[in-house]
Tab-separated table of C-alpha atoms in Angstrom:
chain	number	residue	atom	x	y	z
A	9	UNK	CA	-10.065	-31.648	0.249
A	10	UNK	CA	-11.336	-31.692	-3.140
A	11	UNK	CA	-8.559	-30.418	-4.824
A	12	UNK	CA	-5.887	-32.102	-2.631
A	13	UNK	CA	-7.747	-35.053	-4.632
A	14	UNK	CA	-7.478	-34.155	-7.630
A	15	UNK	CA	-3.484	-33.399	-6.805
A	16	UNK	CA	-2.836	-37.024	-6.326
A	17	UNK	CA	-3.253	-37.417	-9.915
A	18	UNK	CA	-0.975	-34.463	-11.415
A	19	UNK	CA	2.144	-36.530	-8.672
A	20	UNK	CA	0.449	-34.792	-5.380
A	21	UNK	CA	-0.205	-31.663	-3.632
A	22	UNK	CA	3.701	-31.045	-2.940
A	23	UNK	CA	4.838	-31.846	-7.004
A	24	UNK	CA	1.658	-29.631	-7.868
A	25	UNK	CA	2.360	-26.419	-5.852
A	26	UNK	CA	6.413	-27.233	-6.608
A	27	UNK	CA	5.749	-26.922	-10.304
A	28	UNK	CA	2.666	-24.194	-10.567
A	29	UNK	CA	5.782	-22.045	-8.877
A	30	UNK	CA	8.106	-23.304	-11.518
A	31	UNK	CA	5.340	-22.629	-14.498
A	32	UNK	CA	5.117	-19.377	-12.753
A	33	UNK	CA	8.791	-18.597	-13.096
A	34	UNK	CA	8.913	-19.640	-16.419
A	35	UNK	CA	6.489	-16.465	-17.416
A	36	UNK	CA	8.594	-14.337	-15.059
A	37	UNK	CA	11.860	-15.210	-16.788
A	38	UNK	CA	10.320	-15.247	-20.253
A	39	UNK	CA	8.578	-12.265	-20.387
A	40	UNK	CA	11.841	-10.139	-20.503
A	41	UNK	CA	13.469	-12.194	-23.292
A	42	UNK	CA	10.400	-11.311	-25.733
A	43	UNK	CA	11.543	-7.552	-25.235
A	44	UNK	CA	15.377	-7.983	-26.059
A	45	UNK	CA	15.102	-10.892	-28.650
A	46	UNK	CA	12.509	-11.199	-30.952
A	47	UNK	CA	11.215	-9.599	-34.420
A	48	UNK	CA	9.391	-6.839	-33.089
A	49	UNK	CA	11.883	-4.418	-31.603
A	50	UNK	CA	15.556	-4.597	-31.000
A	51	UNK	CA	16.081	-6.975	-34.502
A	52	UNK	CA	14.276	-4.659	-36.881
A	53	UNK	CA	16.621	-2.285	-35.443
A	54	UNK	CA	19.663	-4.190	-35.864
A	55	UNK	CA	18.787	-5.415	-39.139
A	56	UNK	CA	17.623	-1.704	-40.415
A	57	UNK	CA	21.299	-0.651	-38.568
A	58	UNK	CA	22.932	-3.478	-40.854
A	59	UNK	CA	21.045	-2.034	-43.961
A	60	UNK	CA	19.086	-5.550	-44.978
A	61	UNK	CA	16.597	-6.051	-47.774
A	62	UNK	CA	13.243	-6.239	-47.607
A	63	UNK	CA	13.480	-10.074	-48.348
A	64	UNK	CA	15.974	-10.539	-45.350
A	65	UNK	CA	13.730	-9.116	-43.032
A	66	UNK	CA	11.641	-11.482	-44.348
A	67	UNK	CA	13.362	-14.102	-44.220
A	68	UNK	CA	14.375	-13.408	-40.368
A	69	UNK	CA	11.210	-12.994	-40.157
A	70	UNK	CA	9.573	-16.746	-41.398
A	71	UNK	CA	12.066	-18.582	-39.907
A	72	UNK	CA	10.728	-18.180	-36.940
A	73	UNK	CA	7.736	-20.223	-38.594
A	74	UNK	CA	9.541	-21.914	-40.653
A	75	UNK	CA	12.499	-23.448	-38.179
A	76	UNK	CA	9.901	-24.621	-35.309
A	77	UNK	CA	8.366	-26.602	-38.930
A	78	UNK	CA	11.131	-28.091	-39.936
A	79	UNK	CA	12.075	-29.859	-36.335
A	80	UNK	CA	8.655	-30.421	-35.742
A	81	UNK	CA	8.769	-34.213	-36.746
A	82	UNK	CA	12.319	-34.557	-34.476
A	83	UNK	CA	10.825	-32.899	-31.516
A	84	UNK	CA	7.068	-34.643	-31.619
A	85	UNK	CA	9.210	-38.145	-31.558
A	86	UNK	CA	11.659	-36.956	-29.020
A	87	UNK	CA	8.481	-35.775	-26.563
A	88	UNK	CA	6.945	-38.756	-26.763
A	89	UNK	CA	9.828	-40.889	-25.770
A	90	UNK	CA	11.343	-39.292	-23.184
A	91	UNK	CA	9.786	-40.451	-19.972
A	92	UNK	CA	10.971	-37.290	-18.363
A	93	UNK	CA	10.493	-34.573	-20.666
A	94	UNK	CA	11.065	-31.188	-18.786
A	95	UNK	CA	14.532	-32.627	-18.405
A	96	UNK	CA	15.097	-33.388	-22.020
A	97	UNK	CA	13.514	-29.700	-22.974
A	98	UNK	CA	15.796	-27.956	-20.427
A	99	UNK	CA	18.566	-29.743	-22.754
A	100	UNK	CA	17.313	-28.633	-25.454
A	101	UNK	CA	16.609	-25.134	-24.124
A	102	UNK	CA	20.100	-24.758	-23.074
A	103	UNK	CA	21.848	-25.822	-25.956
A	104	UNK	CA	19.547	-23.518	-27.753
A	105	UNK	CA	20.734	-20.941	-25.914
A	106	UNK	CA	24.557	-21.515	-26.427
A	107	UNK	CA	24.527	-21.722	-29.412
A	108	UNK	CA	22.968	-18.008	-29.904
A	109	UNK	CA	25.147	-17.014	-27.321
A	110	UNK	CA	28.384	-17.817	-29.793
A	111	UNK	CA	26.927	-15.438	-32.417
A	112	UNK	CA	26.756	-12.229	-30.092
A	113	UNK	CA	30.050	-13.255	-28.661
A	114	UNK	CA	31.117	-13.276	-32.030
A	115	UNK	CA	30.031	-9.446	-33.396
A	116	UNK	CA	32.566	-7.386	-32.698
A	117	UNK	CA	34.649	-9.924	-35.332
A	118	UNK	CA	31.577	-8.482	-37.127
A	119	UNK	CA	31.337	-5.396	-36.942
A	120	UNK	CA	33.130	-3.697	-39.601
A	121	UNK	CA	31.357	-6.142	-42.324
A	122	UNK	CA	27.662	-5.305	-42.466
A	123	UNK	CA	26.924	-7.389	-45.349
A	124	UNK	CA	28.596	-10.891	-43.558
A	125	UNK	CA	27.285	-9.733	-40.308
A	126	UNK	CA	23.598	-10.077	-42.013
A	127	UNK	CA	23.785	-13.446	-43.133
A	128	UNK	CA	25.703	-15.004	-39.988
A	129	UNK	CA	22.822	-13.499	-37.781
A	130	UNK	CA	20.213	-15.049	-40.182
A	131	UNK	CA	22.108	-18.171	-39.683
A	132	UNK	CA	22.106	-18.070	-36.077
A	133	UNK	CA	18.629	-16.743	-35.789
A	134	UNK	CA	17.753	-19.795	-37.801
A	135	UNK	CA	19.145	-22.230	-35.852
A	136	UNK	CA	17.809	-20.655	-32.705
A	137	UNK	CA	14.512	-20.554	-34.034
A	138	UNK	CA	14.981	-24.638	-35.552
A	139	UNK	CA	15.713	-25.549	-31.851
A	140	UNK	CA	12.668	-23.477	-30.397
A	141	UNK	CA	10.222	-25.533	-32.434
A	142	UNK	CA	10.646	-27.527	-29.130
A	143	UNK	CA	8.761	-24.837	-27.080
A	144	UNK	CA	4.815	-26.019	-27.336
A	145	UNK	CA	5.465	-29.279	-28.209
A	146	UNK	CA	7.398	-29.875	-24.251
A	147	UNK	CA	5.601	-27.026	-22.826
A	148	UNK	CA	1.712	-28.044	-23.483
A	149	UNK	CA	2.091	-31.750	-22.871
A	150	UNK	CA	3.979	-30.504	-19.323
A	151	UNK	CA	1.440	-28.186	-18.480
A	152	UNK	CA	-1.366	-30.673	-19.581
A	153	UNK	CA	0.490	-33.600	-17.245
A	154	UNK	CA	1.707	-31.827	-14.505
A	155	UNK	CA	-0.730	-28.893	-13.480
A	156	UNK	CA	-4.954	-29.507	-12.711
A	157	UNK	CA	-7.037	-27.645	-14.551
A	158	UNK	CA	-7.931	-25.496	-12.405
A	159	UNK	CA	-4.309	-24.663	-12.032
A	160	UNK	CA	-3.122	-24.059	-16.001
A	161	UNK	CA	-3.929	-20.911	-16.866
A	162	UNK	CA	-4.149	-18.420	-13.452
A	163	UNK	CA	-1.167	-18.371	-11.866
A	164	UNK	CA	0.681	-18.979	-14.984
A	165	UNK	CA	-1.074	-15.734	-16.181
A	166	UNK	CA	0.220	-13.739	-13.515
A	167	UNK	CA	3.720	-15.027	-13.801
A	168	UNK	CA	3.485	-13.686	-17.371
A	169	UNK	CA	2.717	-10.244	-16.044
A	170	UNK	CA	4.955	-10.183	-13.711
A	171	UNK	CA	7.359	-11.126	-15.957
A	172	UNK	CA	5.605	-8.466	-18.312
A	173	UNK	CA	6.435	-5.479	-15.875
A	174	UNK	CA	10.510	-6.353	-15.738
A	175	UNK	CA	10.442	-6.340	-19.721
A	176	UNK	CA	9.025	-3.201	-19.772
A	177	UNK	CA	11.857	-2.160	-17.558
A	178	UNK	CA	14.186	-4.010	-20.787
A	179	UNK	CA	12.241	-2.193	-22.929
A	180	UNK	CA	13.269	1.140	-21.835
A	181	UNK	CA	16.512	0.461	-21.847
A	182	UNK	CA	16.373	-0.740	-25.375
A	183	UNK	CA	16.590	3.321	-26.707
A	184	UNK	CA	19.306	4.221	-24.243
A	185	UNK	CA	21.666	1.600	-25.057
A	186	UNK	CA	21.588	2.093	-28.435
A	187	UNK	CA	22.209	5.771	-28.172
A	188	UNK	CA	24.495	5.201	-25.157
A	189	UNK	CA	26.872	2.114	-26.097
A	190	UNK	CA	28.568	1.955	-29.064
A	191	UNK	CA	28.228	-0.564	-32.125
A	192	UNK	CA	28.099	-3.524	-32.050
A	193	UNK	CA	28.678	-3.462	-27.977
A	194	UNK	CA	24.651	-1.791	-28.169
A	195	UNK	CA	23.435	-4.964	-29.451
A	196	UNK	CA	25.939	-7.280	-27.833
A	197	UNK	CA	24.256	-5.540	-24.311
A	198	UNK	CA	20.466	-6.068	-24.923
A	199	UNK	CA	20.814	-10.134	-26.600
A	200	UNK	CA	23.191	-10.504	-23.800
A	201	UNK	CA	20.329	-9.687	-20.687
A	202	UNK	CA	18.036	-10.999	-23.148
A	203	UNK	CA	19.773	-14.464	-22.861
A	204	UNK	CA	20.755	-14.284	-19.279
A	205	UNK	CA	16.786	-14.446	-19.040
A	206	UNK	CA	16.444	-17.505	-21.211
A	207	UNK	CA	19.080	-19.807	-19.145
A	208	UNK	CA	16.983	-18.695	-16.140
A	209	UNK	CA	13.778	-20.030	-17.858
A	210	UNK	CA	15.686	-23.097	-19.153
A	211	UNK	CA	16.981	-23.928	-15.266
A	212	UNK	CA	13.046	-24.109	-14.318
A	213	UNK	CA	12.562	-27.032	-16.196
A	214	UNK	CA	15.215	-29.062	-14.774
A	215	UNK	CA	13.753	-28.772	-11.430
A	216	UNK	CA	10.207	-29.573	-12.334
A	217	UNK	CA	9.113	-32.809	-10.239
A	218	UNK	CA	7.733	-35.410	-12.721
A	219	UNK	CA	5.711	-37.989	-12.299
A	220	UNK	CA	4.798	-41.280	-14.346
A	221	UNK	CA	2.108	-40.909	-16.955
A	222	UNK	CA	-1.129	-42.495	-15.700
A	223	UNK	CA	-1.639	-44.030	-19.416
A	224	UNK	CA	1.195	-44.148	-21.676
A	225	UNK	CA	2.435	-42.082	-23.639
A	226	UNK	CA	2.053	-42.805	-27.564
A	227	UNK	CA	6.344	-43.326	-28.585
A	228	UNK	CA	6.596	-42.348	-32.162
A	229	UNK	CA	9.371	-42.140	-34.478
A	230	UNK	CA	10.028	-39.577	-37.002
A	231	UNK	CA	8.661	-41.505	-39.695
A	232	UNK	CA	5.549	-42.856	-37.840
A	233	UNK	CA	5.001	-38.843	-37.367
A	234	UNK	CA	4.992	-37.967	-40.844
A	235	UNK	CA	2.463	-40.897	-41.613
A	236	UNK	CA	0.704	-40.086	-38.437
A	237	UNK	CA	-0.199	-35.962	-39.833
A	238	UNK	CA	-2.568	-37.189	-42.172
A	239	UNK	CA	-4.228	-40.065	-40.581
A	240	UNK	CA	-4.982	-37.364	-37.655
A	241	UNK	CA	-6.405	-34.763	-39.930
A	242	UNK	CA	-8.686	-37.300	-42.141
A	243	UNK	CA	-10.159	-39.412	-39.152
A	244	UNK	CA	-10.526	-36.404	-36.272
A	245	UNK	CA	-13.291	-33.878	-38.148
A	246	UNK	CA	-12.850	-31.989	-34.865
A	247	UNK	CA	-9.438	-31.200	-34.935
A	248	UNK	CA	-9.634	-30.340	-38.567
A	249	UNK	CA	-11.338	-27.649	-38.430
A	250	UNK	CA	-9.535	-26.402	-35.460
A	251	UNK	CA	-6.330	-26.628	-37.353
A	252	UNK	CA	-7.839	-24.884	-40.365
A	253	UNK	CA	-8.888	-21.813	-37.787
A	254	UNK	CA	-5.249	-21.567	-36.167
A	255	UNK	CA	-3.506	-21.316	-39.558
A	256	UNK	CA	-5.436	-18.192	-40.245
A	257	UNK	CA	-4.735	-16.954	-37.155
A	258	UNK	CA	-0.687	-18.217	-37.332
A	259	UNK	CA	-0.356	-15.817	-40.034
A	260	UNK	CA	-2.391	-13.108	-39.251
A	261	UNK	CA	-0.156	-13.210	-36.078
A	262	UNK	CA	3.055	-14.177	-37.906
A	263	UNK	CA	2.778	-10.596	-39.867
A	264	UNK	CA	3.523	-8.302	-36.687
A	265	UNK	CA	7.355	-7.889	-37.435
A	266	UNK	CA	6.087	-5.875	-40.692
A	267	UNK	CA	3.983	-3.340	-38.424
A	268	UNK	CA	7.407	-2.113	-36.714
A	269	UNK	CA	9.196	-2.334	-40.027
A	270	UNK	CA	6.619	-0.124	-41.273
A	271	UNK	CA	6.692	2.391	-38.611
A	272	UNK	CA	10.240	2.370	-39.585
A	273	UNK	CA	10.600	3.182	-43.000
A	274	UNK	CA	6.916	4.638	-44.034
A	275	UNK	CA	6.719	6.776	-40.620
A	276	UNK	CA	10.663	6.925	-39.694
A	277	UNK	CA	9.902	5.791	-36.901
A	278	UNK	CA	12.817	6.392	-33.932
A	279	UNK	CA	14.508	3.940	-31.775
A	280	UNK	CA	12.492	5.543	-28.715
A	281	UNK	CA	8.965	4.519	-30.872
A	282	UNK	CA	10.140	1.323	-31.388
A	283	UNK	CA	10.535	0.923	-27.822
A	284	UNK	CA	6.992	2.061	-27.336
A	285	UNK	CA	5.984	-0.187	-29.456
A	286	UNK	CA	7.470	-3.108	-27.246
A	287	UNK	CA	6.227	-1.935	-24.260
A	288	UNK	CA	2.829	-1.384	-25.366
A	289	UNK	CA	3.180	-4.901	-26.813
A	290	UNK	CA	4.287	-6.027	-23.214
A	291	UNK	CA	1.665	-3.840	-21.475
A	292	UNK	CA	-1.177	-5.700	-23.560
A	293	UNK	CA	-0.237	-9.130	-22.708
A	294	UNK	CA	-0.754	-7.914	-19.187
A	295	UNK	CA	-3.525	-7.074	-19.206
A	296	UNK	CA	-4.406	-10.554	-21.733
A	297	UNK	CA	-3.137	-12.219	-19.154
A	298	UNK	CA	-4.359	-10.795	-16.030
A	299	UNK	CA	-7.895	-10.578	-17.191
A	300	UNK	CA	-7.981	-13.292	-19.438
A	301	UNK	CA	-6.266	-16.262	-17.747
A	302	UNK	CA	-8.594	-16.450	-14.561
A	303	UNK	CA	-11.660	-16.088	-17.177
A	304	UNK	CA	-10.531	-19.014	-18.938
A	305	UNK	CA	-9.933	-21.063	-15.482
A	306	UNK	CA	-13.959	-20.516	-15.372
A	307	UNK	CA	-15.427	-20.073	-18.832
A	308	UNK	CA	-13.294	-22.584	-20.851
A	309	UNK	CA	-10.748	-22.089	-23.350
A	310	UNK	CA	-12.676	-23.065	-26.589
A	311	UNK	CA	-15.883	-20.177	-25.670
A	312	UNK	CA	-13.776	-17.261	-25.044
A	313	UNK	CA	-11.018	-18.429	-28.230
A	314	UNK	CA	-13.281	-15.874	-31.508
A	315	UNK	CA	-11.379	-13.083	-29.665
A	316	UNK	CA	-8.519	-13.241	-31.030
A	317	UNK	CA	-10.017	-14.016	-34.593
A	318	UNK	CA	-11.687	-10.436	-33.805
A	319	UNK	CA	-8.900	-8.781	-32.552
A	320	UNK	CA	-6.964	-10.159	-35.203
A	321	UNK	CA	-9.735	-8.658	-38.081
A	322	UNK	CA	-9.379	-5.285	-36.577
A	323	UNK	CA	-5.774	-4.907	-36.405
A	324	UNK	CA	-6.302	-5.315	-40.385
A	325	UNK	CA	-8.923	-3.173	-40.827
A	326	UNK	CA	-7.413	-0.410	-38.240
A	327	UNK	CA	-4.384	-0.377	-40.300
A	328	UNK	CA	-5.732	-0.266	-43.438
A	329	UNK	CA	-8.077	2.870	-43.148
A	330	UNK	CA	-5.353	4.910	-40.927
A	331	UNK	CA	-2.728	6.549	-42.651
A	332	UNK	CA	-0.262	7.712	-39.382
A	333	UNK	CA	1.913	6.533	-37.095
A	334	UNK	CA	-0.779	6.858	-34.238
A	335	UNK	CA	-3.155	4.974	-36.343
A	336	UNK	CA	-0.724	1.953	-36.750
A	337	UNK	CA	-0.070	2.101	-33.060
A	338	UNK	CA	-3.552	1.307	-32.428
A	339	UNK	CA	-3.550	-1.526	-34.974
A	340	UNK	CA	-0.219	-2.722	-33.330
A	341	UNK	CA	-2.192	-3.248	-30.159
A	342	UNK	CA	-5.156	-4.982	-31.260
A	343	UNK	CA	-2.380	-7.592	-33.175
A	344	UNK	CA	-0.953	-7.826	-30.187
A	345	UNK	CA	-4.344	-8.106	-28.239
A	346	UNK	CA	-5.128	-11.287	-30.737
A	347	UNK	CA	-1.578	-13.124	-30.418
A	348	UNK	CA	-1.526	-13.208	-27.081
A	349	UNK	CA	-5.585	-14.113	-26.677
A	350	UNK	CA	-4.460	-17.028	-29.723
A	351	UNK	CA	-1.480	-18.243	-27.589
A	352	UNK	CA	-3.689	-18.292	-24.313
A	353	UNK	CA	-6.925	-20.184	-25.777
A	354	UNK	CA	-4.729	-22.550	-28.185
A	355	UNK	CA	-2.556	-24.538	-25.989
A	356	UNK	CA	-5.693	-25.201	-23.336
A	357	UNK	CA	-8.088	-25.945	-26.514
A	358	UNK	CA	-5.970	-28.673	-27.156
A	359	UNK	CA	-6.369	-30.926	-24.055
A	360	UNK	CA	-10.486	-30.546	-25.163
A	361	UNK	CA	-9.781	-32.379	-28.542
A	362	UNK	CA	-6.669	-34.393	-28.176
A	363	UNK	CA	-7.028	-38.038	-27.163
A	364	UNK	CA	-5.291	-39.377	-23.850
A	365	UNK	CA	-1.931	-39.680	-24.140
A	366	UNK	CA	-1.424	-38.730	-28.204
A	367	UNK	CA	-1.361	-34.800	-27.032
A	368	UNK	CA	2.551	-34.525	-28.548
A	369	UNK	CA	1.224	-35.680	-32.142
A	370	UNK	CA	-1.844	-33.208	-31.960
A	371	UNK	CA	-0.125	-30.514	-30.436
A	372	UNK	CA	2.492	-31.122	-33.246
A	373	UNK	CA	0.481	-31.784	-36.328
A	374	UNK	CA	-1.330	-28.152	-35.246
A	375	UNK	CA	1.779	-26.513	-34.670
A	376	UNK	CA	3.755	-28.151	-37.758
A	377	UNK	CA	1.073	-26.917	-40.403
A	378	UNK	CA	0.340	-23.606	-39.260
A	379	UNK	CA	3.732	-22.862	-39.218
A	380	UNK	CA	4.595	-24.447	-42.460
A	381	UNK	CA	1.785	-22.105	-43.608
A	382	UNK	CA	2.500	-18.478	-42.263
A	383	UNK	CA	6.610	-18.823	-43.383
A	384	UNK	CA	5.160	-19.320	-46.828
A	385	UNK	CA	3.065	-16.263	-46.409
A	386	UNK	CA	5.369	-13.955	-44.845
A	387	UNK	CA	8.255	-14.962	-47.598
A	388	UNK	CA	5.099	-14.383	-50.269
A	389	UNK	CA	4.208	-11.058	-48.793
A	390	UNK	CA	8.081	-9.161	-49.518
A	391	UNK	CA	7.457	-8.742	-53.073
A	392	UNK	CA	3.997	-7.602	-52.512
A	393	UNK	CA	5.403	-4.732	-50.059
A	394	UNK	CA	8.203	-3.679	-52.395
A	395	UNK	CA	5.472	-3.963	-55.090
A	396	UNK	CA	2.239	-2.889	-53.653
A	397	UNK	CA	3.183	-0.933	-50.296
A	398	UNK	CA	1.733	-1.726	-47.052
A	399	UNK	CA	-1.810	-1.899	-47.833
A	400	UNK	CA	-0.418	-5.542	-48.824
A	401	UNK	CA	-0.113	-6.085	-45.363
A	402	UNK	CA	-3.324	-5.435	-43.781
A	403	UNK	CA	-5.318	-6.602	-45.851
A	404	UNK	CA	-3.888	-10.346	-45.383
A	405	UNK	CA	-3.837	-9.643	-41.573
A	406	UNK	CA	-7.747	-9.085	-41.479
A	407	UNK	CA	-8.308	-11.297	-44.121
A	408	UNK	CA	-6.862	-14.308	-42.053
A	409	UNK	CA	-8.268	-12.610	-39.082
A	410	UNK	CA	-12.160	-12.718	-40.347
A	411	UNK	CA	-11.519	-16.492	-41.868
A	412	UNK	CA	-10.315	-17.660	-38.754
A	413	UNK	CA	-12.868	-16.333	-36.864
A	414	UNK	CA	-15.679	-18.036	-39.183
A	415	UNK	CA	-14.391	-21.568	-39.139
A	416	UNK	CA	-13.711	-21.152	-35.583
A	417	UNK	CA	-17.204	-20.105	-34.513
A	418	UNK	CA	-19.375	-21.810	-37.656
A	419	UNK	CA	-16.926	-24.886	-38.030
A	420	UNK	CA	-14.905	-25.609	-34.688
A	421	UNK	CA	-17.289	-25.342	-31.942
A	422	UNK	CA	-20.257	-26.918	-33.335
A	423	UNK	CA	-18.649	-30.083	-34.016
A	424	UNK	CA	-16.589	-29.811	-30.694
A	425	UNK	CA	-20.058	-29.899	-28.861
A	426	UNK	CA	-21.379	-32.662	-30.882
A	427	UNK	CA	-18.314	-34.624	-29.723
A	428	UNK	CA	-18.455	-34.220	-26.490
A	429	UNK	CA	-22.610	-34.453	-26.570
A	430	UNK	CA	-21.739	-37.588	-28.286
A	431	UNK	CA	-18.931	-39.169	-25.753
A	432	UNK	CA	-21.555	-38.463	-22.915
A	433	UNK	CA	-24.455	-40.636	-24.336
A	434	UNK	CA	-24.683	-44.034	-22.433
């Protein structure tokens, strides 16, 4: 009876189970994307395949930062206004999707010009990644608005790991392909399922059942964003320091793409490690999910957040003392052991510190910063590796990983509990 209560105020107990299934679906159809599209397996490949510098990778690898940045502004001002916004982000998600779809169409134009074939991918990638920035910014105010609390981290959890076992499934398949199909029709294969995925995951959101905000949303125009940023930081001590603790952590995180491209060209790594590497990637956010998402439903968000500042520090400091391929392995899975703990605690810590109804600016301003901060770093940190080898790498990831972790702990929380103790007095 008690929860059917609190139902009524997320649009009822019908809209409520209607779109936990949907949020469920959306890890489901996700999960297998992340194996066939994204900087940690089957891109290194192609990009190694296509012979790219160091500084491409790079750069493939910070706009992934550095595009969800530069819409941020657009996408804050488009959240707020839209008074049904899983609509407006299945647009977006769709069109997003298109528009990557027209580059793989595209490679066997391609194929015979490795050079051209480089730069139209970072193109594409780009603008896929520009049109992603729309991804938290929809997905925590929707989560926030439409699910209980008791209801926004469990069963989404498990719809991640379910969606986790199919990619490991993808995963497997990434080796054979590639030895299997011929170039470019390899790569054409894996994107291909990889996007076939993504329009699922897009379709979700159309069919979400949304109901009227109980207060307001805050409407905001680009401009009014851009003056807002500040404003937020200076008066909201709170959120300051939680913003200052997620930036380490956005680049510690940000830095993963260089542990396969290591494994690559210090260890030679083979198509078939890579492919381990994904799927131990995949098997860890299981288990992140699985045992971390029902924890969080009972322990909060903000307590169980230092672990992946930990996890985070000893990914570095793994990586740094090993010197083999199993040793980076190891340091691979506690990265991956802190990006998905960050991405779990983050979006939830949010509804603690964000006013009613202003969660699009917060969740942007966060977002917009870090972001704008780890593409800097990761463009930075090419001419250290050509210059100064991997150790480069991990030392920045535990350095961000052990500074996170201190303003998190020392800085965050403390003045997160005077806030609330403070909202409570009479």
């Amino acid at each position: 009876m008690a929860q059917d209560t609190t139902d009524v105020a997320y649009g009822g107990p019908g809209a409520v189970r209607r779109n936990a299934l949907l949020f469920f679906l959306d890890g489901v159809t996700f999960q297998p994307s992340v194996a066939l599209l994204s900087m940690t397996a089957v891109i290194p490949l192609l990009l190694e395949h296509l012979r790219a510098s160091t500084t491409q990778f790079a750069i493939a690898t910070s706009v992934v930062s550095l595009g969800t940045f530069v819409s941020q502004p657009y996408f804050v001002s488009l959240c707020s206004r839209s008074r049904r916004m899983a609509r407006t982000f299945a647009v977006v998600l769709l069109v997003q999707r298109g528009l990557f779809l027209a580059f793989v169409l595209a490679m066997p134009l391609l194929a015979d010009h490795a050079g051209l074939m480089t730069w139209l991918f970072l193109a594409s990638w780009t603008v896929f990644n520009v049109l992603a920035g729309s991804g938290t910014l929809f997905n925590v105010p929707l989560v926030l608005k439409l699910l209980p609390p008791t209801r926004r981290a469990g069963l989404r959890g498990v719809g991640v790991a379910v969606g986790s076992v199919i990619a490991l499934g993808a995963a497997a398949l990434i080796p054979v392909v590639i030895e299997r199909v011929a170039y470019p029709w390899s790569y054409m294969v894996l994107f291909g399922v990889g996007l076939a995925f993504l329009f699922a995951n897009a379709a979700g959101f159309w069919f979400m059942r949304e109901h009227d905000d109980p207060e307001p949303r805050v409407p905001m125009r680009v401009t009014e964003y851009l003056r807002d940023v500040p404003r937020t930081l200076s008066r909201d001590a709170t959120f300051r320091a939680m913003v200052t603790s997620c930036v380490f952590l956005v680049v510690a995180n940000s830095l993963l793409p260089f542990y396969t491209l290591h494994a690559i060209r210090t260890f030679g790594a083979s198509e078939e490690h890579v492919a381990l590497l994904a799927s131990l990637a995949i098997v860890t956010g299981v288990a992140v999910n699985l045992g971390f998402g029902f924890v969080i439903d009972r322990r909060g968000a903000v307590a169980l957040s230092p672990v992946a500042a930990a996890a985070a520090t000893a990914a570095g400091v793994v990586g740094l003392v090993s010197g083999s391929l199993g040793g980076l392995t190891v340091a691979w899975v506690l990265a991956n052991v802190g990006a998905t703990c960050y991405l779990k605690t983050t979006m939830l810590m949010l509804g603690d510190v964000s006013p009613s109804g202003r969660a699009p600016s917060y969740v942007g301003t966060l977002f917009a910063i870090s972001m704008l901060v780890s593409s800097v770093a990761v463009l930075a940190l090419a001419p250290l590796l050509d210059a100064l080898g991997f150790t480069a790498l991990f030392v920045l990831a535990g350095g961000c990983g052990a500074a996170g972790w201190y303003v998190n702990v020392r800085v965050f929380q403390p003045r997160l509990a005077a806030s609330r103790a403070e909202r409570l007095r009479p």
